[in-house]
XYZ file of C-alpha atoms in Angstrom:
383
model
C 220.758 268.216 26.042
C 222.653 271.481 26.574
C 225.554 272.695 24.478
C 227.778 274.998 26.515
C 230.576 277.097 25.030
C 233.149 274.343 25.405
C 230.868 271.946 23.512
C 230.476 274.478 20.690
C 234.237 274.990 20.547
C 234.725 271.225 20.318
C 232.187 271.059 17.487
C 234.184 273.694 15.590
C 237.397 271.753 16.094
C 235.744 268.611 14.743
C 233.851 270.037 11.767
C 235.621 273.117 10.386
C 238.143 272.923 7.558
C 241.853 273.174 8.488
C 242.111 276.658 6.962
C 239.136 278.010 8.964
C 239.557 280.315 11.962
C 238.537 278.551 15.149
C 237.004 280.456 18.044
C 239.313 278.617 20.445
C 242.302 280.171 18.671
C 241.156 283.802 18.771
C 243.750 286.420 19.669
C 241.218 287.739 22.132
C 239.736 291.084 23.061
C 241.418 294.388 23.832
C 239.833 294.400 27.300
C 239.667 291.090 29.211
C 236.150 290.018 30.116
C 234.364 286.709 30.792
C 233.103 284.832 27.743
C 229.498 283.734 27.383
C 228.423 280.428 28.887
C 226.506 279.290 25.800
C 228.127 281.224 22.961
C 231.503 281.116 21.274
C 233.528 284.369 21.187
C 232.526 285.035 17.566
C 228.861 284.376 18.315
C 229.127 286.941 21.094
C 230.715 289.392 18.626
C 227.888 288.843 16.136
C 225.240 289.521 18.774
C 226.977 292.681 19.945
C 227.016 294.051 16.400
C 223.309 293.229 16.008
C 222.378 295.298 19.060
C 224.266 298.469 18.139
C 222.618 301.780 17.348
C 224.739 301.950 14.193
C 223.264 298.676 12.917
C 219.677 299.842 13.437
C 220.394 303.089 11.608
C 221.301 301.161 8.454
C 217.560 300.632 7.946
C 217.244 304.266 6.865
C 220.473 304.690 4.897
C 220.789 304.706 1.118
C 221.813 301.702 -0.941
C 221.117 303.195 -4.381
C 217.761 304.870 -3.816
C 217.333 307.396 -1.006
C 215.183 305.928 1.753
C 212.032 307.953 1.063
C 211.849 306.880 -2.607
C 210.021 303.613 -1.984
C 209.325 300.913 0.577
C 210.549 297.999 -1.554
C 214.021 299.120 -2.607
C 217.064 297.855 -0.756
C 218.427 299.929 2.082
C 221.891 299.669 3.579
C 220.404 297.323 6.215
C 218.733 294.922 3.784
C 221.931 294.930 1.722
C 223.858 293.979 4.862
C 221.452 291.151 5.649
C 221.736 289.826 2.099
C 225.527 289.958 2.295
C 225.399 287.989 5.549
C 223.131 285.346 3.991
C 225.349 284.938 0.928
C 228.513 284.857 3.023
C 227.116 282.243 5.419
C 226.092 279.990 2.531
C 229.560 280.120 0.975
C 231.335 279.769 4.323
C 229.405 276.670 5.339
C 230.027 274.964 1.993
C 233.774 275.580 2.348
C 233.976 274.538 6.000
C 234.732 278.044 7.260
C 233.633 279.552 10.546
C 230.073 280.808 9.868
C 229.916 282.919 13.031
C 233.070 284.910 12.272
C 231.898 285.275 8.672
C 228.505 286.561 9.771
C 230.011 288.985 12.288
C 232.208 290.601 9.626
C 229.325 290.717 7.149
C 226.930 292.375 9.598
C 229.547 294.962 10.594
C 231.116 295.698 7.213
C 228.913 298.725 6.402
C 228.312 300.160 9.881
C 230.435 303.170 8.975
C 228.525 304.139 5.838
C 227.190 307.699 6.029
C 223.788 308.819 4.702
C 223.262 308.804 0.930
C 225.518 305.824 0.210
C 228.823 306.060 -1.628
C 228.033 309.624 -2.656
C 227.903 310.594 1.019
C 231.219 308.845 1.651
C 232.892 310.734 -1.202
C 231.581 314.065 0.098
C 232.781 313.449 3.665
C 236.195 312.298 2.445
C 236.550 315.498 0.454
C 235.413 317.688 3.343
C 237.824 315.898 5.712
C 240.789 315.962 3.329
C 242.836 318.215 5.624
C 241.673 316.443 8.764
C 242.431 312.762 8.213
C 239.912 311.968 5.479
C 236.928 309.648 5.706
C 236.668 305.973 4.775
C 233.698 303.809 5.677
C 235.894 300.813 6.580
C 237.835 302.907 9.077
C 234.585 304.390 10.313
C 233.116 300.911 10.830
C 236.127 299.994 12.959
C 235.878 303.328 14.767
C 232.265 302.561 15.631
C 232.991 299.136 17.139
C 236.137 300.278 18.980
C 235.247 303.816 20.050
C 231.926 305.428 19.144
C 229.445 302.858 20.460
C 229.105 303.290 24.234
C 227.273 300.310 25.693
C 229.532 298.901 28.420
C 230.831 300.547 31.610
C 234.379 299.201 31.414
C 235.380 300.252 27.904
C 234.360 302.139 24.788
C 233.196 300.261 21.740
C 232.101 296.631 21.602
C 235.391 294.963 22.578
C 235.172 292.534 19.651
C 237.721 289.787 19.077
C 240.828 290.685 17.077
C 239.739 288.556 14.096
C 236.391 290.339 13.856
C 238.057 293.743 13.981
C 240.632 292.700 11.397
C 237.917 291.503 9.023
C 236.125 294.859 9.335
C 239.162 297.055 8.644
C 240.380 294.803 5.819
C 237.073 294.773 3.964
C 238.155 295.155 0.358
C 236.415 295.909 -2.922
C 237.798 296.198 -6.415
C 237.495 299.967 -6.018
C 239.122 300.412 -2.609
C 242.038 298.735 -0.853
C 242.007 298.851 2.938
C 244.492 300.645 5.164
C 244.791 298.292 8.109
C 247.351 299.887 10.387
C 247.588 297.908 13.600
C 246.117 294.757 12.006
C 249.060 293.279 10.091
C 248.497 295.290 6.893
C 251.195 293.282 5.079
C 249.154 290.063 5.438
C 245.866 288.907 3.926
C 242.805 288.705 6.164
C 241.175 285.411 7.081
C 239.363 283.442 4.400
C 236.153 284.279 6.269
C 236.824 287.978 5.632
C 237.706 287.323 1.998
C 234.384 285.542 1.509
C 232.549 288.582 2.871
C 234.323 290.721 0.252
C 232.895 288.534 -2.513
C 229.487 288.235 -0.868
C 229.297 292.044 -0.873
C 229.860 292.065 -4.642
C 227.428 289.229 -5.273
C 224.682 290.959 -3.312
C 225.303 294.183 -5.228
C 225.006 292.470 -8.594
C 221.747 290.741 -7.762
C 219.842 293.330 -5.774
C 220.988 296.402 -7.708
C 219.843 294.705 -10.895
C 216.546 293.812 -9.205
C 215.988 297.355 -7.893
C 216.918 298.822 -11.262
C 214.283 296.701 -12.986
C 211.661 297.295 -10.296
C 212.174 301.069 -10.511
C 211.942 301.163 -14.304
C 215.364 302.800 -14.639
C 216.471 299.532 -16.239
C 214.217 298.013 -18.879
C 213.986 294.213 -19.312
C 215.015 294.276 -23.031
C 218.353 295.798 -21.944
C 219.265 292.550 -20.172
C 219.999 290.983 -23.542
C 223.022 293.282 -23.855
C 224.912 291.317 -21.177
C 226.100 287.807 -22.027
C 225.705 286.431 -18.513
C 222.142 287.703 -18.207
C 221.191 286.725 -21.745
C 222.455 283.175 -21.271
C 220.682 282.763 -17.921
C 217.395 284.051 -19.319
C 217.703 281.511 -22.126
C 218.342 278.655 -19.715
C 215.263 279.654 -17.720
C 213.092 279.960 -20.822
C 212.456 283.669 -20.140
C 212.314 286.411 -22.777
C 213.749 289.830 -21.784
C 211.049 291.771 -23.572
C 208.295 289.824 -21.804
C 209.787 289.696 -18.311
C 207.047 290.240 -15.719
C 207.280 290.427 -11.934
C 207.321 286.696 -11.197
C 209.801 286.083 -13.982
C 212.032 288.843 -12.605
C 212.013 287.222 -9.179
C 212.913 283.813 -10.601
C 215.655 285.397 -12.701
C 217.251 287.288 -9.781
C 217.060 284.215 -7.529
C 218.755 282.020 -10.134
C 221.416 284.673 -10.801
C 222.215 284.792 -7.099
C 222.428 280.999 -6.946
C 224.703 280.896 -9.989
C 227.151 283.396 -8.464
C 227.202 281.655 -5.079
C 227.756 278.201 -6.599
C 230.539 279.444 -8.865
C 232.284 281.134 -5.920
C 232.143 277.943 -3.838
C 233.600 275.765 -6.589
C 236.206 278.269 -7.765
C 237.442 279.034 -4.243
C 237.645 275.338 -3.403
C 239.762 274.733 -6.504
C 242.071 277.640 -5.618
C 242.560 276.319 -2.082
C 243.376 272.857 -3.384
C 245.721 274.148 -6.079
C 247.764 276.086 -3.513
C 247.495 273.375 -0.833
C 246.160 275.752 1.782
C 245.932 273.841 5.052
C 245.885 276.484 7.810
C 244.732 280.008 8.621
C 248.392 281.064 8.620
C 248.771 279.836 5.025
C 245.753 281.951 4.076
C 247.269 285.064 5.656
C 250.688 284.629 4.069
C 249.417 283.847 0.585
C 250.429 286.661 -1.814
C 246.923 287.155 -3.216
C 243.272 286.563 -2.361
C 242.184 282.930 -2.238
C 238.458 283.534 -2.625
C 237.326 284.194 -6.167
C 235.169 283.409 -9.173
C 235.974 281.117 -12.069
C 237.868 282.840 -14.942
C 234.843 282.687 -17.234
C 232.502 284.256 -14.702
C 235.079 286.911 -13.801
C 235.051 288.155 -17.381
C 231.261 288.068 -17.592
C 230.934 290.042 -14.366
C 233.158 292.768 -15.781
C 230.564 293.247 -18.512
C 227.707 293.219 -15.983
C 229.501 295.791 -13.837
C 230.026 298.089 -16.808
C 226.368 297.666 -17.790
C 225.110 298.611 -14.315
C 227.446 301.573 -14.082
C 226.426 303.015 -17.444
C 222.700 302.297 -17.320
C 221.843 302.419 -13.609
C 224.404 304.137 -11.365
C 224.878 306.891 -13.952
C 221.201 307.184 -14.835
C 220.174 310.885 -14.780
C 217.664 310.251 -12.003
C 220.308 308.668 -9.740
C 222.841 311.385 -10.580
C 220.346 314.095 -9.594
C 219.816 312.467 -6.199
C 223.597 312.288 -5.705
C 223.832 316.013 -6.413
C 221.166 316.785 -3.838
C 222.908 314.696 -1.171
C 226.213 316.464 -1.825
C 224.564 319.849 -1.332
C 222.915 318.785 1.940
C 226.046 317.279 3.504
C 228.283 320.169 2.499
C 225.901 322.683 4.092
C 225.568 320.635 7.290
C 229.332 320.240 7.655
C 229.911 323.955 7.118
C 227.232 324.885 9.667
C 228.624 322.558 12.344
C 232.279 323.493 11.929
C 231.603 327.244 11.734
C 229.173 327.336 14.660
C 229.656 324.266 16.907
C 227.026 325.524 19.374
C 224.275 324.256 17.047
C 225.482 320.702 17.717
C 224.116 318.495 20.518
C 225.981 318.803 23.833
C 227.600 315.379 23.569
C 228.975 316.220 20.124
C 230.334 319.528 21.421
C 232.080 317.575 24.163
C 233.575 315.187 21.586
C 234.786 318.218 19.613
C 236.786 319.379 22.630
C 238.530 316.008 22.755
C 238.995 315.245 19.052
C 238.513 318.515 17.200
C 235.404 319.978 15.666
C 235.990 318.525 12.190
C 236.211 314.901 13.336
C 233.320 315.319 15.759
C 231.136 316.874 13.044
C 232.139 314.130 10.626
C 231.247 311.395 13.134
C 227.896 313.062 13.790
C 227.027 313.363 10.096
C 228.253 309.833 9.289
C 225.912 308.438 11.921
C 222.850 310.155 10.455
C 220.158 308.377 8.494
C 219.023 309.867 5.181
C 215.833 311.123 6.805
C 217.570 312.691 9.791
C 220.091 314.471 7.546
C 217.294 315.969 5.446
C 215.336 317.000 8.557
C 218.457 318.510 10.098
C 219.061 320.487 6.926
C 215.493 321.783 7.119
C 215.886 322.696 10.816
C 219.017 324.716 10.081
C 218.155 326.364 6.785
C 214.407 326.357 6.112
C 212.382 329.081 7.849
C 209.405 327.778 9.753
C 210.707 324.186 10.128
C 210.912 323.419 13.856
C 210.465 319.664 14.140
């Protein structure tokens, strides 16, 4: 038995919740083109994101630890894959469109520069007089302009809903600027789920990497109510937490957060009688969320990670190094554009040297940025 695109669209119509975005109702692509014979439009979007150069580069971009610091720490790519897994699990339980959800999840960090959030802050500061830098905008810029894979248009020509979900990716620290994508309205529930999945993945894998690295010590877990209670339920003692116990603990924490999000979001949707994608968009606030009790506990976990992990002296030193490298690269490129590759020099003629240099740096992996610094500033380095 074969399932062609029309069969898959019919399956969506029959099985998705009324508030889910259906592929058959997409607002379409910027450039008309034939759809796939055996894929829905959002499945096609997902596959296009997977095959981009920007997606592959995430393998060598910082999550918390710079790429060369160890083979087992999360990178920006493994973080993205974990976000996609969490988001799919939540989306399926709520009857949402898993393909649109996965597309947004896989694309949400394409625009991250080398060295993680520290790199983003540096580029935003350097570009202050030239339009700034924001990784959400850069992700959209990649899929609409920078990736060159098709003869008829620039970018990936994704569906409107996929592009909207990328530009409206929201965290508690940043609110998106979504000019051209109905900024006065909320994004789809699929996009809202990706926002939460991003947080959930951070909580679990940053805690895991902190413990694995030794920057966080198991006895410290008892300082956080959520972690202390979960350890007790699992019969684990913080001071005696070994590798297998840590893996069980992180897995159960992830499951707890996912389950709470499913139940809490379902209750919110029922309470507000949300019965269509339009009702989602016009609702005054986000509809995806945690239960009130877990929300408060996560505030404590966030503060714990910030104080004991993100602000650990070792991490802060690496942030300082990355700032120095990116500032020197940006200065070298903007002061002497001839050191840039020919295609970047050509882009500078069209868009200005500052934006072209910023795009070039943002696309670098950690390793390439460090090698490029050595090529420019270290005598005897010719690789």
